[in-house]
Each structure stands twice: as structure tokens, then as C-alpha cells.
Tab-separated table of C-alpha atoms in Angstrom:
chain	number	residue	atom	x	y	z
A	243	SER	CA	110.065	113.502	89.595
A	244	ARG	CA	112.640	114.913	87.135
A	245	SER	CA	113.063	113.961	83.517
A	246	ARG	CA	116.372	114.010	81.982
A	247	ALA	CA	116.183	117.049	80.393
A	248	GLY	CA	115.081	118.817	83.447
A	249	ALA	CA	111.400	119.001	83.689
A	250	VAL	CA	109.958	118.431	87.185
A	251	GLY	CA	106.772	117.297	88.737
A	252	LEU	CA	103.153	116.376	88.258
A	253	TRP	CA	103.133	117.976	84.820
A	254	GLN	CA	106.896	117.982	83.970
A	255	PHE	CA	107.564	121.737	83.384
A	256	MET	CA	110.952	122.957	82.284
A	257	TYR	CA	112.573	126.139	85.039
A	258	ALA	CA	111.998	129.236	82.141
A	259	THR	CA	108.312	127.411	81.861
A	260	GLY	CA	107.360	127.533	85.376
A	261	LYS	CA	108.672	130.916	86.049
A	262	TYR	CA	106.999	132.114	82.898
A	263	PHE	CA	103.465	131.046	84.577
A	264	ASP	CA	104.407	132.748	88.253
A	265	LEU	CA	105.473	129.113	89.192
A	266	ASN	CA	108.215	130.285	92.515
A	267	ILE	CA	111.432	128.214	91.993
A	268	ASP	CA	114.513	128.979	94.608
A	269	SER	CA	116.551	127.197	96.896
A	270	TYR	CA	113.543	126.218	98.926
A	271	ILE	CA	110.505	125.793	96.978
A	272	ASP	CA	109.755	124.598	94.003
A	273	GLU	CA	106.260	124.863	93.310
A	274	ARG	CA	106.358	122.600	89.496
A	275	ARG	CA	105.935	120.406	91.924
A	276	ASP	CA	102.888	121.776	93.617
A	277	PRO	CA	99.993	119.233	92.687
A	278	ILE	CA	97.571	122.411	92.420
A	279	LYS	CA	99.683	125.324	91.556
A	280	SER	CA	101.438	123.181	88.559
A	281	THR	CA	97.890	122.266	87.302
A	282	GLN	CA	96.576	126.004	87.257
A	283	ALA	CA	99.495	126.525	85.758
A	284	ALA	CA	99.737	123.683	83.152
A	285	VAL	CA	95.964	124.519	82.186
A	286	THR	CA	96.713	128.475	81.433
A	287	TYR	CA	99.450	127.146	79.338
A	288	LEU	CA	97.631	124.512	77.259
A	289	ASN	CA	94.809	126.875	76.850
A	290	LYS	CA	96.822	129.053	75.402
A	291	LEU	CA	98.986	126.573	73.029
A	292	TYR	CA	95.048	125.734	71.564
A	293	GLY	CA	94.311	129.158	70.971
A	294	MET	CA	97.394	129.601	68.870
A	295	TYR	CA	96.929	126.306	67.139
A	296	GLY	CA	93.103	125.218	67.192
A	297	ASP	CA	94.259	121.304	67.363
A	298	TRP	CA	94.553	119.855	70.325
A	299	TYR	CA	97.145	117.632	69.720
A	300	LEU	CA	99.219	120.286	68.075
A	301	ALA	CA	98.801	121.698	71.546
A	302	LEU	CA	100.049	118.894	73.215
A	303	ALA	CA	102.726	119.082	70.495
A	304	ALA	CA	103.886	122.020	71.535
A	305	TYR	CA	103.382	121.382	75.461
A	306	ASN	CA	105.936	119.368	74.864
A	307	ALA	CA	108.212	120.219	72.110
A	308	GLY	CA	107.784	123.667	72.560
A	309	PRO	CA	105.843	126.842	70.086
A	310	GLY	CA	108.922	127.373	68.020
A	311	ASN	CA	109.277	123.428	66.961
A	312	VAL	CA	105.690	122.979	66.348
A	313	ASN	CA	106.136	126.170	63.833
A	314	LYS	CA	108.768	125.124	61.771
A	315	ALA	CA	107.508	121.854	61.587
A	316	ILE	CA	104.178	123.609	60.247
A	317	ARG	CA	106.455	125.681	58.035
A	318	LYS	CA	107.999	122.362	56.801
A	319	SER	CA	104.405	120.399	55.974
A	320	GLY	CA	103.520	123.948	53.778
A	321	GLY	CA	101.225	125.003	56.313
A	322	LYS	CA	99.750	122.251	57.038
A	323	LYS	CA	96.660	122.610	60.318
A	324	THR	CA	96.277	119.390	61.973
A	325	TYR	CA	98.789	117.330	64.323
A	326	TRP	CA	98.703	113.843	62.063
A	327	GLU	CA	99.725	116.108	59.128
A	328	VAL	CA	102.467	117.958	60.310
A	329	ARG	CA	103.818	114.785	63.007
A	330	PRO	CA	106.705	113.994	59.992
A	331	TYR	CA	108.266	117.259	60.584
A	332	LEU	CA	108.281	117.379	64.937
A	333	PRO	CA	110.829	115.958	67.108
A	334	SER	CA	111.162	112.086	67.130
A	335	GLU	CA	110.450	112.263	71.250
A	336	THR	CA	107.195	114.661	70.273
A	337	ARG	CA	106.204	112.356	67.223
A	338	SER	CA	106.131	109.692	70.463
A	339	TYR	CA	103.961	111.785	72.939
A	340	VAL	CA	100.759	112.325	71.541
A	341	PRO	CA	100.136	109.293	70.210
A	342	ALA	CA	101.715	107.679	74.437
A	343	PHE	CA	98.970	110.905	74.990
A	344	ILE	CA	96.200	108.651	73.236
A	345	ALA	CA	96.461	105.335	74.896
A	346	ALA	CA	96.974	107.141	78.754
A	347	ASN	CA	93.557	108.802	77.807
A	348	TYR	CA	92.253	105.252	76.529
A	349	ILE	CA	93.634	103.227	79.403
A	350	MET	CA	91.902	105.352	81.409
A	351	ASN	CA	88.669	105.315	79.905
A	352	TYR	CA	88.459	101.642	79.518
A	353	ALA	CA	91.201	99.742	81.962
A	354	SER	CA	88.547	97.569	83.272
A	355	GLU	CA	87.722	95.801	80.175
A	356	HIS	CA	91.642	94.904	79.758
A	357	ASN	CA	91.559	94.005	83.727
A	358	ILE	CA	93.112	96.912	85.068
A	359	TYR	CA	92.040	98.815	88.142
A	360	PRO	CA	93.108	101.652	90.193
A	361	THR	CA	95.194	101.117	93.529
A	362	HIS	CA	92.967	103.619	96.291
A	363	PRO	CA	95.208	106.407	97.421
A	364	GLN	CA	97.219	107.003	100.569
A	365	PHE	CA	94.727	110.411	100.507
A	366	THR	CA	91.762	111.862	98.841
A	367	TYR	CA	90.681	115.274	98.907
A	368	LYS	CA	87.999	114.882	101.437
A	369	ASP	CA	90.849	113.435	103.802
A	370	ILE	CA	93.144	116.723	103.276
A	371	ASP	CA	92.700	120.642	103.840
A	372	THR	CA	95.102	123.559	103.101
A	373	VAL	CA	96.012	126.604	105.495
A	374	HIS	CA	98.313	129.487	104.811
A	375	VAL	CA	101.408	129.286	107.574
A	376	LYS	CA	101.832	132.520	109.125
A	377	TYR	CA	105.567	131.491	110.268
A	378	PRO	CA	108.264	129.658	108.937
A	379	VAL	CA	108.470	126.062	110.506
A	380	SER	CA	110.050	123.049	108.837
A	381	PHE	CA	108.738	119.529	108.856
A	382	PHE	CA	110.352	117.748	112.135
A	383	GLN	CA	108.530	120.861	114.006
A	384	ILE	CA	104.682	120.179	112.621
A	385	SER	CA	105.629	116.505	112.446
A	386	GLU	CA	106.992	116.401	116.353
A	387	VAL	CA	103.957	118.403	117.533
A	388	LEU	CA	101.234	117.310	115.938
A	389	CYS	CA	102.388	113.684	116.100
A	390	LEU	CA	102.047	113.102	112.337
A	391	GLU	CA	104.065	110.903	110.489
A	392	PHE	CA	107.075	112.967	108.799
A	393	GLU	CA	106.974	111.125	105.466
A	394	GLN	CA	103.124	112.180	105.226
A	395	LEU	CA	104.310	115.690	105.279
A	396	VAL	CA	106.863	115.257	102.348
A	397	PHE	CA	104.309	113.494	100.236
A	398	LEU	CA	101.048	116.458	101.030
A	399	ASN	CA	104.051	119.116	100.426
A	400	PRO	CA	106.416	118.068	97.854
A	401	GLN	CA	106.844	122.092	96.527
A	402	TYR	CA	109.043	122.125	99.806
A	403	LYS	CA	112.441	121.082	98.665
A	404	LYS	CA	113.968	121.444	102.037
A	405	GLU	CA	111.027	120.037	104.333
A	406	PHE	CA	111.249	123.846	105.731
A	407	ILE	CA	108.208	126.727	104.508
A	408	PRO	CA	109.998	129.711	104.236
A	409	PHE	CA	107.374	132.171	105.199
A	410	LYS	CA	108.756	135.608	105.018
A	411	GLY	CA	106.258	138.120	106.403
A	412	GLU	CA	102.965	139.655	105.091
A	413	GLY	CA	102.292	139.839	101.832
A	414	ASP	CA	104.123	135.930	101.744
A	415	VAL	CA	102.013	133.360	100.849
A	416	LYS	CA	102.830	130.097	101.844
A	417	THR	CA	100.275	126.931	102.262
A	418	LEU	CA	100.764	123.747	104.196
A	419	VAL	CA	98.661	120.467	103.613
A	420	LEU	CA	97.814	118.379	106.128
A	421	PRO	CA	95.620	115.683	106.582
A	422	PHE	CA	92.014	117.198	107.824
A	423	GLU	CA	92.074	115.614	111.101
A	424	PHE	CA	95.066	117.671	112.039
A	425	MET	CA	94.120	120.711	110.977
A	426	GLY	CA	92.255	122.305	114.101
A	427	THR	CA	95.353	121.483	116.226
A	428	TYR	CA	97.624	123.023	113.956
A	429	ILE	CA	95.939	126.444	113.513
A	430	VAL	CA	95.227	126.545	117.453
A	431	ASN	CA	99.124	125.627	117.846
A	432	GLU	CA	100.836	127.514	115.115
A	433	GLU	CA	103.206	129.572	117.146
A	434	TYR	CA	104.351	127.075	119.286
A	435	ILE	CA	105.079	124.441	116.980
A	436	ALA	CA	106.911	127.306	114.932
A	437	ASN	CA	108.968	127.846	117.956
A	438	TYR	CA	109.355	124.625	119.050
A	439	LYS	CA	112.620	123.411	119.830
A	440	SER	CA	116.152	125.803	119.220
A	441	PRO	CA	117.261	125.749	115.336
A	442	SER	CA	120.616	123.509	116.140
A	443	GLU	CA	118.537	121.200	117.771
A	444	ILE	CA	116.025	121.230	114.541
A	445	GLU	CA	118.774	120.844	112.281
A	446	SER	CA	120.480	117.992	114.436
A	447	GLU	CA	117.024	115.949	113.919
A	448	MET	CA	116.860	116.576	110.433
A	449	GLU	CA	119.561	115.392	109.579
A	450	LYS	CA	119.025	112.229	111.527
A	451	ILE	CA	115.604	111.721	109.435
A	452	SER	CA	117.712	112.264	106.274
A	453	ASP	CA	120.184	109.708	107.296
């Protein structure tokens, strides 16, 4: 998902913030969409912000508006140290952001009291596994050889913007998430999968999928 301001992924990282926390962003890949790497970056960022303010609500405000806006609001408040004291001086979106977070946290903990129940996810952690790729490979190649639904590959690997993993050789760490039952078959046949069909055939098939 992309916000109006250009924030992307589960943790809604802006481009500059994502790059600052070593998330790879280029024409082929956007690790802001990688649920594991973006979560690790978000935890690092939130921990850093909490270290700056000593208040989790102010840390959340800074996550949303940036530390510069929070520091400005603190100065305007006369040096107050808590979110609720600083809140009137924050941007309007951020004044709503923290209460919305509190509301989301409440409903996560007390959903059943309001007759709200989660839907079963398509995959759980026990259903999937991760492998490091050793060759450049397209989702089309993986899908055809493994007889795995193309849409499932897209769902499990949202960081790859063009349904292609651009492995560049030794030292380039690229990961692929697959349903657990396909993992062994992929590892055994990885070289064959990467060489399955010519680039022109792959491009033609990818165009059909996107139409």
C-alpha cells in the first residue's frame, strides 16, 4: 500500500527513511514492502525515537511526523515532555495518529467484547519458509515449474515490484518465500527453474499474466 505522501508498506516508510535504515529500494525491489525487513527497520527506528523522547506516544508522533516536527512542537509547548502536553502544537494528522493507534491497540485486545473476530490468514508462519536465491529468477519460472499459483508468489513476496528477483551474484542476498511444501522441490531444481524458458518467452508470458 502507498499513502498519499508516498509512504509504502506495512510500516509506511517514506523513501528517505527506508534508505536510512538500509532497506533496498530500486526499480526491481522495494524492501519497504518486505514484512520481515521492514518490521526490523521499524523496531530499530521506534527504539531510537523512544531513546530520544522517553515517551512512547511522542515516539509514535515522531514516527508519523518526523522528529523535526516533534521537536518544534516541544519548543512551542514550552519544553513539555509528554505527548498530551505537546499534542496541540503537532501537525493535525499527527494529532489524530496517536489516538488512532491507541484505538487500534484497544480493539486488538478487546475485539471479542465488541463481536469482532479475525479472519483466518491465507498463510501462517508454519505454512511458509524462506530460501536465499542463487540465480536471477522470475515468478513466472517458479510458478510454472513448481505448479504454484502465481498470485501466491506475489502475495508472499511483495517486495519484488516486477515479479522478478534480480540476483547479482555472490554477496547479493535475495530471499524468496514459498509455501513450505514447495521448498524442497525449489531447492533441488533451482538451477533448472532459473533456466526454464528463454527471456523472450518469459516476457511474453508475463505480459499475458499482467493483462
